[in-house]
């Protein structure tokens, strides 16, 4: 199996993501090295915390360029939580910050009221059911990972809003709002939830991503 | 060597087993989150759970919150670095509330939980205590929770000292009072002995319920509890133990 690289950019849950990969029999390489990223067979960008800090770290380590190059080569990429949000063009978290722009759209605060105008608790902290919504036939590993209604662990205050609905692969409902759970454009996939913290269902999702031959 | 311990009203602590082994059991039974509190941390002025957290985080794959003796950004970092997803801060925050802003600004609000030990006052209301209900902070619980939310904590863990370890039900007024003043999730703890207690806590506004004694003594188990809660209309994650093999 080709090498699975996890981007090490001084932010959040890299330890947990690597642990989860080890548990499913993968020996990931935790790296910020340009060459190792370019040669990886799978690239995972984890992350928790603030959008701006994540982007700052990526830029200062020149990893934004490396990630774009990796993606341009057509190889499978998975962003998790903040690692998913930075895939979009822009975020409104603590000011306006630009992202990697790999999927058109923005990142916006989760509304503090439900669609029925009742108070809604934010951050959204929940084991929530994910439903596949894209009309596009996502097929392959994504079909196994998202078509069945699984429960995954979410913890976030902002959510991704892809400009083109075709990039919205799966959602979860919170306060009546449809929150992006998984987004995708070609070989780039991002999940808002934490597969590394979502028990057997999350591990299974990671396994699908690693083992698929159709990314 | 660490022990899993549990008291009654935060006194008379008894050994209940091995903390890593219980974590594996609760994970296998579908716990939504694991919560570790080092109850002697303040005595030693440091959290001693790093080794356990490191081990548990590599064997279980649900969120882990760790509390006890977190009095600085460095102390929070030490636990987050070994696999904790969140830190729960009590004493450190009552002494220096700015610590909550610091952790939230550095690691995000999702990484910091305000932990409150609430003791009911004879004339109504609750006072916030520390060190397992031994020390007064002079802070009134509801106001303190509101302040912490403004300082950027992502969740509140509220424990009723009066109900703790008694298995007779939760302090529902406390849960309702705290849930009403903040728009962040509230995790309620203290007093769960039966499924009905969990349900009552949720009905009063709690987003999640933390259970210790009822599980440690095997009076309750998570698989049955989850089934009963679902049947009584509480939205819980469906989980079957058969999900475990293979992954």
Short mmCIF file of N, CA and C in Angstrom, two decimals, chain A residues 41-115:
data_model
loop_
_atom_site.label_atom_id
_atom_site.label_comp_id
_atom_site.label_asym_id
_atom_site.label_seq_id
_atom_site.Cartn_x
_atom_site.Cartn_y
_atom_site.Cartn_z
N UNK A 41 0.87 8.53 -0.98
CA UNK A 41 -0.20 7.92 -1.76
C UNK A 41 -1.56 8.39 -1.27
N UNK A 42 -1.59 8.82 -0.02
CA UNK A 42 -2.78 9.40 0.62
C UNK A 42 -2.30 10.55 1.48
N UNK A 43 -3.05 11.64 1.47
CA UNK A 43 -2.68 12.76 2.33
C UNK A 43 -3.87 13.15 3.20
N UNK A 44 -3.61 13.25 4.52
CA UNK A 44 -4.67 13.63 5.46
C UNK A 44 -4.26 14.93 6.15
N UNK A 45 -5.16 15.92 6.12
CA UNK A 45 -4.94 17.18 6.81
C UNK A 45 -5.90 17.25 7.99
N UNK A 46 -5.39 17.02 9.22
CA UNK A 46 -6.28 17.06 10.38
C UNK A 46 -6.41 18.51 10.87
N UNK A 47 -6.83 18.70 12.11
CA UNK A 47 -6.85 20.05 12.65
C UNK A 47 -8.05 20.35 13.51
N UNK A 48 -7.78 21.05 14.63
CA UNK A 48 -8.84 21.61 15.45
C UNK A 48 -8.42 23.05 15.76
N UNK A 49 -9.36 23.85 16.25
CA UNK A 49 -9.02 25.22 16.62
C UNK A 49 -9.49 26.22 15.59
N UNK A 50 -8.77 27.33 15.50
CA UNK A 50 -9.22 28.44 14.66
C UNK A 50 -8.73 28.31 13.22
N UNK A 51 -9.60 28.71 12.29
CA UNK A 51 -9.30 28.70 10.85
C UNK A 51 -8.05 29.52 10.54
N UNK A 52 -8.01 30.76 11.08
CA UNK A 52 -6.90 31.67 10.75
C UNK A 52 -5.56 31.09 11.18
N UNK A 53 -5.55 30.46 12.35
CA UNK A 53 -4.30 29.90 12.85
C UNK A 53 -3.86 28.73 11.97
N UNK A 54 -4.82 27.92 11.55
CA UNK A 54 -4.49 26.79 10.69
C UNK A 54 -3.87 27.28 9.38
N UNK A 55 -4.48 28.30 8.77
CA UNK A 55 -3.96 28.82 7.50
C UNK A 55 -2.60 29.48 7.67
N UNK A 56 -2.47 30.24 8.78
CA UNK A 56 -1.17 30.87 9.06
C UNK A 56 -0.06 29.83 9.14
N UNK A 57 -0.35 28.75 9.89
CA UNK A 57 0.67 27.70 10.04
C UNK A 57 1.00 27.04 8.71
N UNK A 58 -0.05 26.77 7.91
CA UNK A 58 0.20 26.13 6.61
C UNK A 58 1.07 27.03 5.74
N UNK A 59 0.74 28.33 5.73
CA UNK A 59 1.50 29.26 4.88
C UNK A 59 2.93 29.42 5.35
N UNK A 60 3.10 29.56 6.68
CA UNK A 60 4.45 29.83 7.17
C UNK A 60 5.36 28.62 6.94
N UNK A 61 4.77 27.43 6.83
CA UNK A 61 5.58 26.24 6.56
C UNK A 61 5.60 25.91 5.06
N UNK A 62 4.96 26.79 4.28
CA UNK A 62 4.87 26.62 2.83
C UNK A 62 4.09 25.36 2.44
N UNK A 63 3.26 24.90 3.36
CA UNK A 63 2.53 23.66 3.10
C UNK A 63 1.30 23.89 2.22
N UNK A 64 0.82 25.15 2.14
CA UNK A 64 -0.31 25.43 1.24
C UNK A 64 0.09 25.10 -0.20
N UNK A 65 1.29 25.49 -0.56
CA UNK A 65 1.80 25.20 -1.90
C UNK A 65 1.92 23.70 -2.13
N UNK A 66 2.46 23.00 -1.13
CA UNK A 66 2.67 21.55 -1.26
C UNK A 66 1.33 20.81 -1.38
N UNK A 67 0.35 21.25 -0.59
CA UNK A 67 -0.96 20.59 -0.64
C UNK A 67 -1.60 20.81 -2.02
N UNK A 68 -1.50 22.04 -2.53
CA UNK A 68 -2.05 22.32 -3.87
C UNK A 68 -1.38 21.44 -4.94
N UNK A 69 -0.07 21.30 -4.82
CA UNK A 69 0.68 20.48 -5.79
C UNK A 69 0.24 19.02 -5.70
N UNK A 70 0.09 18.55 -4.47
CA UNK A 70 -0.34 17.16 -4.25
C UNK A 70 -1.72 16.93 -4.88
N UNK A 71 -2.64 17.87 -4.60
CA UNK A 71 -4.01 17.74 -5.10
C UNK A 71 -4.03 17.82 -6.64
N UNK A 72 -3.21 18.72 -7.19
CA UNK A 72 -3.15 18.90 -8.64
C UNK A 72 -2.68 17.61 -9.33
N UNK A 73 -1.90 16.81 -8.62
CA UNK A 73 -1.41 15.55 -9.17
C UNK A 73 -2.49 14.48 -9.18
N UNK A 74 -3.66 14.81 -8.61
CA UNK A 74 -4.81 13.91 -8.70
C UNK A 74 -4.86 12.81 -7.66
N UNK A 75 -4.03 12.94 -6.62
CA UNK A 75 -4.03 11.86 -5.63
C UNK A 75 -5.01 12.14 -4.48
N UNK A 76 -5.41 11.09 -3.75
CA UNK A 76 -6.49 11.21 -2.76
C UNK A 76 -6.11 12.06 -1.54
N UNK A 77 -6.99 12.99 -1.21
CA UNK A 77 -6.78 13.91 -0.12
C UNK A 77 -7.99 13.90 0.80
N UNK A 78 -7.74 13.91 2.10
CA UNK A 78 -8.83 13.99 3.08
C UNK A 78 -8.53 15.07 4.11
N UNK A 79 -9.43 16.04 4.24
CA UNK A 79 -9.33 17.07 5.26
C UNK A 79 -10.32 16.78 6.37
N UNK A 80 -9.90 16.97 7.63
CA UNK A 80 -10.75 16.67 8.78
C UNK A 80 -10.95 17.94 9.61
N UNK A 81 -12.20 18.29 9.88
CA UNK A 81 -12.57 19.44 10.72
C UNK A 81 -11.98 20.74 10.17
N UNK A 82 -11.03 21.37 10.86
CA UNK A 82 -10.43 22.58 10.30
C UNK A 82 -9.70 22.23 9.00
N UNK A 83 -9.17 21.02 8.93
CA UNK A 83 -8.52 20.56 7.71
C UNK A 83 -9.50 20.45 6.54
N UNK A 84 -10.78 20.37 6.85
CA UNK A 84 -11.82 20.41 5.82
C UNK A 84 -12.20 21.85 5.52
N UNK A 85 -12.33 22.66 6.56
CA UNK A 85 -12.80 24.04 6.35
C UNK A 85 -11.81 24.86 5.51
N UNK A 86 -10.50 24.60 5.69
CA UNK A 86 -9.51 25.38 4.93
C UNK A 86 -9.52 25.05 3.43
N UNK A 87 -10.26 24.02 3.05
CA UNK A 87 -10.35 23.68 1.62
C UNK A 87 -11.13 24.75 0.85
N UNK A 88 -11.99 25.50 1.58
CA UNK A 88 -12.85 26.48 0.90
C UNK A 88 -12.10 27.79 0.64
N UNK A 89 -12.80 28.73 -0.03
CA UNK A 89 -12.14 29.99 -0.42
C UNK A 89 -11.89 30.91 0.76
N UNK A 90 -12.88 30.97 1.68
CA UNK A 90 -12.82 32.02 2.69
C UNK A 90 -13.61 31.63 3.94
N UNK A 91 -13.17 32.17 5.11
CA UNK A 91 -13.91 31.93 6.35
C UNK A 91 -14.17 33.26 7.04
N UNK A 92 -15.31 33.35 7.74
CA UNK A 92 -15.64 34.58 8.46
C UNK A 92 -15.33 34.45 9.95
N UNK A 93 -14.56 33.41 10.34
CA UNK A 93 -14.23 33.22 11.75
C UNK A 93 -13.16 34.22 12.20
N UNK A 94 -13.48 35.06 13.19
CA UNK A 94 -12.56 36.10 13.70
C UNK A 94 -12.01 36.96 12.55
N UNK A 95 -12.91 37.57 11.77
CA UNK A 95 -12.47 38.38 10.63
C UNK A 95 -12.59 37.56 9.35
N UNK A 96 -12.11 38.11 8.26
CA UNK A 96 -12.19 37.38 7.00
C UNK A 96 -10.82 36.82 6.64
N UNK A 97 -10.79 35.51 6.41
CA UNK A 97 -9.50 34.86 6.12
C UNK A 97 -9.64 33.97 4.89
N UNK A 98 -8.65 34.02 4.03
CA UNK A 98 -8.74 33.18 2.85
C UNK A 98 -8.20 31.78 3.13
N UNK A 99 -8.80 30.79 2.45
CA UNK A 99 -8.41 29.40 2.62
C UNK A 99 -7.61 28.91 1.43
N UNK A 100 -7.59 27.59 1.24
CA UNK A 100 -6.80 27.02 0.14
C UNK A 100 -7.53 27.16 -1.20
N UNK A 101 -8.85 27.35 -1.14
CA UNK A 101 -9.61 27.54 -2.37
C UNK A 101 -9.66 26.31 -3.28
N UNK A 102 -9.62 25.14 -2.68
CA UNK A 102 -9.68 23.92 -3.48
C UNK A 102 -11.12 23.51 -3.77
N UNK A 103 -12.05 24.01 -2.95
CA UNK A 103 -13.47 23.79 -3.20
C UNK A 103 -14.15 25.17 -3.08
N UNK A 104 -14.86 25.62 -4.12
CA UNK A 104 -15.47 26.95 -4.06
C UNK A 104 -16.51 27.04 -2.94
N UNK A 105 -16.48 28.17 -2.19
CA UNK A 105 -17.46 28.35 -1.12
C UNK A 105 -16.84 29.03 0.08
N UNK A 106 -17.63 29.12 1.16
CA UNK A 106 -17.16 29.83 2.34
C UNK A 106 -17.45 29.03 3.61
N UNK A 107 -16.89 29.53 4.73
CA UNK A 107 -17.12 28.92 6.04
C UNK A 107 -17.81 29.97 6.90
N UNK A 108 -18.99 29.63 7.41
CA UNK A 108 -19.80 30.60 8.14
C UNK A 108 -20.16 30.07 9.53
N UNK A 109 -20.46 31.00 10.44
CA UNK A 109 -20.87 30.64 11.80
C UNK A 109 -22.20 29.88 11.77
N UNK A 110 -22.31 28.86 12.60
CA UNK A 110 -23.58 28.14 12.73
C UNK A 110 -24.59 29.10 13.38
N UNK A 111 -25.79 29.25 12.83
CA UNK A 111 -26.76 30.19 13.40
C UNK A 111 -27.06 29.87 14.87
N UNK A 112 -27.28 30.91 15.69
CA UNK A 112 -27.56 30.68 17.11
C UNK A 112 -29.06 30.50 17.37
N UNK A 113 -29.82 30.43 16.29
CA UNK A 113 -31.24 30.07 16.43
C UNK A 113 -31.58 28.94 15.46
N UNK A 114 -32.59 28.16 15.84
CA UNK A 114 -33.04 27.08 14.98
C UNK A 114 -33.87 27.67 13.84
N UNK A 115 -34.24 26.83 12.89
CA UNK A 115 -35.09 27.31 11.79
C UNK A 115 -36.48 27.69 12.32
#
